[in-house]
CSV table of C-alpha atoms in Angstrom, one decimal:
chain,number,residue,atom,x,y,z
A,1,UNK,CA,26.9,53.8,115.5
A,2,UNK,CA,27.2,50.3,114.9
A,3,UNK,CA,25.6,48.2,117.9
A,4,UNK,CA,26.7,45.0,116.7
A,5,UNK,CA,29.6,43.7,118.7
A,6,UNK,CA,32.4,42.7,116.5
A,7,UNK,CA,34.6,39.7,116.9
A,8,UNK,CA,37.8,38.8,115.3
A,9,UNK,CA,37.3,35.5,116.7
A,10,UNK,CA,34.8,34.9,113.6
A,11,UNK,CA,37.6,35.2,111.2
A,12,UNK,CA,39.2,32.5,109.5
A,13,UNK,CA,42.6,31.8,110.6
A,14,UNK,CA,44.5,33.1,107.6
A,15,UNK,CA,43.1,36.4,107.7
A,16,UNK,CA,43.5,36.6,111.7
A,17,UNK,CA,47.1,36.2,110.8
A,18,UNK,CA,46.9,38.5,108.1
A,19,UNK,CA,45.2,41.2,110.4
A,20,UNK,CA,47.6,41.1,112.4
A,21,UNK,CA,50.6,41.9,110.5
A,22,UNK,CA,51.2,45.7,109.9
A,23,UNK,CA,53.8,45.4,107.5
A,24,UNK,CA,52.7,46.9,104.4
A,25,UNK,CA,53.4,45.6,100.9
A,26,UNK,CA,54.3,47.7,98.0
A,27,UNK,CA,51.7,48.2,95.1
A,28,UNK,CA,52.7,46.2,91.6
A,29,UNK,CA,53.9,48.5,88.8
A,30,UNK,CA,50.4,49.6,87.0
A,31,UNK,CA,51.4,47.5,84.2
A,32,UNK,CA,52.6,44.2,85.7
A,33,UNK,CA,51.5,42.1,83.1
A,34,UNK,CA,49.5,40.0,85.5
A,35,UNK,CA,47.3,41.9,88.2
A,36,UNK,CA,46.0,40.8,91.4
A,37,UNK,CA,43.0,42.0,93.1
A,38,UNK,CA,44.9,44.8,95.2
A,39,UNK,CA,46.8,46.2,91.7
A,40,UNK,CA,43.4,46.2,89.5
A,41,UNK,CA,41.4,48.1,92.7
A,42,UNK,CA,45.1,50.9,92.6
A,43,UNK,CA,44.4,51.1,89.0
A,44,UNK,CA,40.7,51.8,88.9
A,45,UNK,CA,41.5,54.6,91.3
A,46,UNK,CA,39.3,52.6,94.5
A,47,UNK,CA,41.5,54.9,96.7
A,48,UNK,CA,39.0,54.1,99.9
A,49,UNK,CA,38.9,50.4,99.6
A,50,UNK,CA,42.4,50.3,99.2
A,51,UNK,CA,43.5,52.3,101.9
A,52,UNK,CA,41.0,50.0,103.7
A,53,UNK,CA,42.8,47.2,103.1
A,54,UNK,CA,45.6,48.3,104.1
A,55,UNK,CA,44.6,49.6,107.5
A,56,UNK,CA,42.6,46.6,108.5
A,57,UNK,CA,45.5,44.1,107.4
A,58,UNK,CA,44.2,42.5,104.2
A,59,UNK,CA,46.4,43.3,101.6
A,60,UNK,CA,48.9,39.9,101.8
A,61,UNK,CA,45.5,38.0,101.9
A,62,UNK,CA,44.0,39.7,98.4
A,63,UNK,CA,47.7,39.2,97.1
A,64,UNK,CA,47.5,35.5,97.9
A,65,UNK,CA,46.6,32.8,95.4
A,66,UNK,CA,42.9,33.0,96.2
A,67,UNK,CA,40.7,33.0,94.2
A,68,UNK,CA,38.8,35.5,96.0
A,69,UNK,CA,35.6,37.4,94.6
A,70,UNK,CA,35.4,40.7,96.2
A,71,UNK,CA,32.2,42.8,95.8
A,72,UNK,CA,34.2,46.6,95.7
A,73,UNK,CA,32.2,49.3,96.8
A,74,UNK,CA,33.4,53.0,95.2
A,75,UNK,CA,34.8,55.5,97.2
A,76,UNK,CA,31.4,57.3,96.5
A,77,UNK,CA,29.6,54.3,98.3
A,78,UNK,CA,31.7,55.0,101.3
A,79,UNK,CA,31.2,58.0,101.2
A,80,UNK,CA,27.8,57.6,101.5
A,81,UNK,CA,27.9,55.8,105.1
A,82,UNK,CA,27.2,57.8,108.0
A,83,UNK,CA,28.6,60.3,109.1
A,84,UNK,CA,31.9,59.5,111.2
A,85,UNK,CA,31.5,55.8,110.3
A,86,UNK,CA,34.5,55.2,108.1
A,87,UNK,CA,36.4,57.2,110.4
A,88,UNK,CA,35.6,54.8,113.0
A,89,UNK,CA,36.3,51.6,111.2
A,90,UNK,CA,39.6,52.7,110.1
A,91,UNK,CA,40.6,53.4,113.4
A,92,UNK,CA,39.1,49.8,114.5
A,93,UNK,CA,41.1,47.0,112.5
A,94,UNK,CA,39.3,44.2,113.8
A,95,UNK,CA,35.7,45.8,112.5
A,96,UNK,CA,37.2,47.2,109.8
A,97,UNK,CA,38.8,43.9,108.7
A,98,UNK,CA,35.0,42.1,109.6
A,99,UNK,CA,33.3,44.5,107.4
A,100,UNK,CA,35.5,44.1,104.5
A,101,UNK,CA,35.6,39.9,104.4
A,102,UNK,CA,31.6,40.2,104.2
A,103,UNK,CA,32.3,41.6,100.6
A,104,UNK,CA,35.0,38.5,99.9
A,105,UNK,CA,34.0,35.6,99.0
A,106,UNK,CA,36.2,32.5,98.6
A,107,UNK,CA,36.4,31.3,94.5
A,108,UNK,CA,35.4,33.4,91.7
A,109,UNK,CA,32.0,33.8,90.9
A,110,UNK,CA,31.1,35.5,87.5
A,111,UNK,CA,28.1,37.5,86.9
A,112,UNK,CA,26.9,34.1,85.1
A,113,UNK,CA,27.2,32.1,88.2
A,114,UNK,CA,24.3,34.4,90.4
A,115,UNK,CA,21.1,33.2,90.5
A,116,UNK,CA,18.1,35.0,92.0
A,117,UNK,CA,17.5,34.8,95.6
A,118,UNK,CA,20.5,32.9,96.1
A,119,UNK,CA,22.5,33.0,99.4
A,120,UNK,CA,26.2,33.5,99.5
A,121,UNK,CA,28.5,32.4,102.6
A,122,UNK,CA,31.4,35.3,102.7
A,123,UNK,CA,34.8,34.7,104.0
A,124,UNK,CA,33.5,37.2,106.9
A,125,UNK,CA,30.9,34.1,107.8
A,126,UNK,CA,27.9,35.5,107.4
A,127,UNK,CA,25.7,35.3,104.2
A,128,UNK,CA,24.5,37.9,101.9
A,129,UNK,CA,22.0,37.4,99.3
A,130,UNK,CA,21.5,38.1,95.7
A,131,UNK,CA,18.6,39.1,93.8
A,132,UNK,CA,18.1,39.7,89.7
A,133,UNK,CA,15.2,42.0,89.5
A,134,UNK,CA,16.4,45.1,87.3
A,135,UNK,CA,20.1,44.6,87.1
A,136,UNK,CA,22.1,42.3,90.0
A,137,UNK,CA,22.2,43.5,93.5
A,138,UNK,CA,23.8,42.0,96.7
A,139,UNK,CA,21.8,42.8,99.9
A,140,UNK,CA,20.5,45.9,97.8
A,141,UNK,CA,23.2,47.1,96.2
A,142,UNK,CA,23.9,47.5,92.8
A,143,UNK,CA,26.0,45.5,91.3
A,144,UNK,CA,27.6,48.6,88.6
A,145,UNK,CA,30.3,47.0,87.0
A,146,UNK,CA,30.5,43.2,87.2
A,147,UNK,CA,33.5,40.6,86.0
A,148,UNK,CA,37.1,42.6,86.2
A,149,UNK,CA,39.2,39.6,85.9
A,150,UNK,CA,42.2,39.8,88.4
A,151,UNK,CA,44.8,37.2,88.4
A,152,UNK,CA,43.7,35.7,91.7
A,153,UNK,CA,39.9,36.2,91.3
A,154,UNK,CA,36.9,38.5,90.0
A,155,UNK,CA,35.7,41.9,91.1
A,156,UNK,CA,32.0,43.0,91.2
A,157,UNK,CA,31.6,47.0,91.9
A,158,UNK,CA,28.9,47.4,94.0
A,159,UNK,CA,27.4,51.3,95.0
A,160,UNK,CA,26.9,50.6,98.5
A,161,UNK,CA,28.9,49.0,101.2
A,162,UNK,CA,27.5,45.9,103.1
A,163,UNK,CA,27.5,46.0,106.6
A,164,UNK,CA,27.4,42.1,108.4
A,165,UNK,CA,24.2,41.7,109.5
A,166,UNK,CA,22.8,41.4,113.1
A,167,UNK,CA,21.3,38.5,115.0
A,168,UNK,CA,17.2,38.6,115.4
A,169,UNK,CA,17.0,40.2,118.5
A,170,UNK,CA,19.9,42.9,117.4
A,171,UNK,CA,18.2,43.7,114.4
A,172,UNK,CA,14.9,44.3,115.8
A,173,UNK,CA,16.6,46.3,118.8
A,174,UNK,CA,18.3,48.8,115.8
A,175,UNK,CA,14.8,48.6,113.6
A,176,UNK,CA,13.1,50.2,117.3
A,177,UNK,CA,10.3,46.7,117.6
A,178,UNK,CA,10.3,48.4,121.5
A,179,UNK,CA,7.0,46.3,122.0
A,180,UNK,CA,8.2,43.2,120.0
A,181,UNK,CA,12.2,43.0,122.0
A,182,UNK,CA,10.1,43.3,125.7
A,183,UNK,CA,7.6,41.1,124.6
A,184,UNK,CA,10.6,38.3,123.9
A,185,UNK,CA,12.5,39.3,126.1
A,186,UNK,CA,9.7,38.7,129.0
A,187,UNK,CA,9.3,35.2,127.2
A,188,UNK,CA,12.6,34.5,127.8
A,189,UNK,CA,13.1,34.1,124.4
A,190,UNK,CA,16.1,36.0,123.6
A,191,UNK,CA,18.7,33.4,123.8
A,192,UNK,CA,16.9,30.8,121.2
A,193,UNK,CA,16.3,34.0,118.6
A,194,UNK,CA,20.2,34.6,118.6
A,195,UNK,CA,20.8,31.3,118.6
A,196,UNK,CA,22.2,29.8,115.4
A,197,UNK,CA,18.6,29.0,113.6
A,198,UNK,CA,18.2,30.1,111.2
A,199,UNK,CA,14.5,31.2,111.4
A,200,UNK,CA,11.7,33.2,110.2
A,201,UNK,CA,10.3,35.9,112.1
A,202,UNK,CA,7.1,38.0,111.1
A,203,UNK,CA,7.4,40.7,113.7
A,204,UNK,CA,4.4,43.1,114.4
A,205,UNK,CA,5.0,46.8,114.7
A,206,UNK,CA,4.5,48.3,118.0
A,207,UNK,CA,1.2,50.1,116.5
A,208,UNK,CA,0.8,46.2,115.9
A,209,UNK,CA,0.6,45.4,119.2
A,210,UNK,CA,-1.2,49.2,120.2
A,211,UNK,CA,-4.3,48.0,118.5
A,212,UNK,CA,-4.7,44.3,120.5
A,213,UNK,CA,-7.5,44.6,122.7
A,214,UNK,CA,-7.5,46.5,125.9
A,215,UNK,CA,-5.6,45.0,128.6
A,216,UNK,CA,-5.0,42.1,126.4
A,217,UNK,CA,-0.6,42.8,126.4
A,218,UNK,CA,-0.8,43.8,129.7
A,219,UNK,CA,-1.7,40.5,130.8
A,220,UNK,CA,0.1,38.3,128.1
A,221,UNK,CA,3.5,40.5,129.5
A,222,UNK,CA,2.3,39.2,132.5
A,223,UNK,CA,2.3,35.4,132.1
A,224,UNK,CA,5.4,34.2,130.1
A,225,UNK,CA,4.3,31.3,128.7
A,226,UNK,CA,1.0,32.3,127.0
A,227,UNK,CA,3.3,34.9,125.8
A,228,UNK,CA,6.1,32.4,124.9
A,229,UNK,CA,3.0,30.8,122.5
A,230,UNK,CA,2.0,33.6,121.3
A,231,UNK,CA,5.2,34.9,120.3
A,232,UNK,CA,7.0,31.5,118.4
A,233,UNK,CA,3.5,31.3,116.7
A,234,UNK,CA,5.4,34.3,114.6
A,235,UNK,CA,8.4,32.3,114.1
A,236,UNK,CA,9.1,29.1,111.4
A,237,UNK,CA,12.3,27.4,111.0
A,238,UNK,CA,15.0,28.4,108.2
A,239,UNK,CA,15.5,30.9,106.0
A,240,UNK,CA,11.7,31.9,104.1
A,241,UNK,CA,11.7,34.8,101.6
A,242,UNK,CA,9.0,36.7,100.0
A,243,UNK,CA,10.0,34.7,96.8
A,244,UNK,CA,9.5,31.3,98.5
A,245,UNK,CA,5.5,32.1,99.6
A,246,UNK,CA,2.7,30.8,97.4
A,247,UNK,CA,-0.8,32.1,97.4
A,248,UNK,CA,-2.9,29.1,100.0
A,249,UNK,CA,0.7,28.2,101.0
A,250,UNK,CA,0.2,26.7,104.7
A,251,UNK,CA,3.6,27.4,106.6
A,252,UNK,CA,4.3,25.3,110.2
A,253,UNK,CA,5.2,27.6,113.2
A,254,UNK,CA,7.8,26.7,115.9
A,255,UNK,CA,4.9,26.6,118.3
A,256,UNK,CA,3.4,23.8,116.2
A,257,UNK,CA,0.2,25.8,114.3
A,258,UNK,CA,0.1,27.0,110.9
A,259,UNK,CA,0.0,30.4,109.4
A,260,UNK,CA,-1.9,30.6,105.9
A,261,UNK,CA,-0.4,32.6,103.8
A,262,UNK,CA,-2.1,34.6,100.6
A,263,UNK,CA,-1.0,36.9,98.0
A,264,UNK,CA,-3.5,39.0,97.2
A,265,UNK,CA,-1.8,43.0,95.9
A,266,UNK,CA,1.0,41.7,98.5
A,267,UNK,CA,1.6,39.6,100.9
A,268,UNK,CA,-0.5,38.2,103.9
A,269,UNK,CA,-0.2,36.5,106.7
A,270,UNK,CA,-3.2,35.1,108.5
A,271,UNK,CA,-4.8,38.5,107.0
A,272,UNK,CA,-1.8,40.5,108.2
A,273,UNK,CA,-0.1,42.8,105.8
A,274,UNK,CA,3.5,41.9,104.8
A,275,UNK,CA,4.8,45.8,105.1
A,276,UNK,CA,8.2,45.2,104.7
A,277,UNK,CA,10.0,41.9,103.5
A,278,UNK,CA,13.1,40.0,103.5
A,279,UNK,CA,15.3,42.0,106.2
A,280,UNK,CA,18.2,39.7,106.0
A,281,UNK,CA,20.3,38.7,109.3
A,282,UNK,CA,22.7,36.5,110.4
A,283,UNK,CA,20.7,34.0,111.7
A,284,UNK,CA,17.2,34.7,109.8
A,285,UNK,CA,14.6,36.8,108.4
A,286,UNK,CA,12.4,39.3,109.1
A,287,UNK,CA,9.1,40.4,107.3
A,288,UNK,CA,7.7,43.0,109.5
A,289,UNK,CA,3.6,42.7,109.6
A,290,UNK,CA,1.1,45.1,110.9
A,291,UNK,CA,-1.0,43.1,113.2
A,292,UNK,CA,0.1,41.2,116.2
A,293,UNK,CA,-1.1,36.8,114.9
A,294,UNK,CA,-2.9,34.8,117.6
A,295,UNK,CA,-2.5,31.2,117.5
């Protein structure tokens, strides 16, 4: 259900110790004068986070001095997973304990410090991102309840629960780019696009790639490094969101051209349609586009 490979290796030291301690410590009294992040999520009744905690090993760390800002998903938002997903997490510490550090973040952060389009490094590793359209959301989710002071940090409720994201070449795998992953994968490509980047990618659809000329994919699959150009002509270095493109805006390509980019009802790129934008992952982003850009 979830393809990415999980590693405890990623965590930070403290919580790999912490994850691996099974003891379990005894909630506060309800009305301990001075609450901790644990005791406020018992009190507010977050019975699924909690017992999360608890089963991937985190409780001593949310205890600790912190501060910690935790973005707490309601039981609701769990239950809105998948179904069988929260079964498997809480029978898998390690990716349980990975899932639930990409909602911590070391510090508190108030609803006062979040700025639009702003990237936040979680204690997990990995960044989410934060946008102030209507109301604050964190990868998408809403942000229901924000600033419950604890005495060791802040909580935001959030009605979803964030899932770390993928590498480049996982994400595209789980969004089904079938064309796109042989295409980079016959460039030998792969390895640089889960490398650490970060980069850019505007990824044509496979009905993207259906409507090149006739016989033109056949014979760019069949010489790697016309392909290899063709291909990093849709990538550009770092992290470029829909919110960072400007209408005429020229942006440089890792194989040296430029794309032109306008904004004209939407997004284009070299005349391509921007269909879907800003698909956040660990090492970039995607916009996916509906025509397949030759240098």
């Amino acid at each position: 259900m979830f393809r990415r490979t999980f590693a405890v290796g990623l965590l930070p030291a403290l919580l790999l110790i912490a994850a691996c301690d099974n003891s379990t410590t005894e909630p506060e009294p309800a009305n301990d004068p001075d609450p901790d992040i644990v005791d406020v999520a018992v009190d507010a009744d977050f019975s699924t986070l909690v017992a999360a905690v608890q089963a991937a090993g985190l409780e001593s760390v949310l205890r600790g001095d912190g501060p910690f800002t935790v973005f707490a998903p309601t039981d609701e938002a769990f239950d809105d997973l998948p179904e069988g997903a929260l079964d498997d997490l809480l029978a898998d510490p390690d990716a349980l304990a990975e899932v639930l550090t990409y909602h911590v973040v070391a510090g508190r952060i108030t609803s006062g410090d979040l700025e639009d389009g702003q990237l936040v490094t979680t204690v997990q590793g990995d960044v989410f991102r934060i946008t102030l359209g209507d109301g604050a959301q964190v990868n998408g989710a809403n942000i229901v309840t924000a600033d419950v002071e604890a005495s060791n940090g802040v909580i935001h409720v959030i009605d979803a629960v964030l899932l770390p994201p993928a590498d480049l070449v996982d994400t595209a795998v789980d969004a089904g780019f079938t064309t796109l992953v042989a295409a980079v994968q016959a460039a030998g490509l792969v390895e640089v696009l889960k490398g650490d980047g970060p980069y850019t990618v505007f990824a044509p659809t496979d009905a993207a790639f259906d409507n090149l000329p006739e016989g033109a994919l056949d014979a760019l699959l069949a010489d790697p490094e016309a392909l290899a150009n063709v291909l990093t002509y849709h990538v550009v270095e770092g992290r470029v969101f829909s919110s960072d493109l400007a209408d005429e805006m020229e942006v440089a390509t890792v194989q040296g051209q430029t794309l032109s980019i306008a904004l004209n009802s939407g997004a284009q790129v070299n005349g391509a349609n921007v269909v879907t934008a800003n698909i956040l992952t660990s090492n970039g982003v995607i916009h996916v586009i509906d025509a397949v850009l030759l240098p």
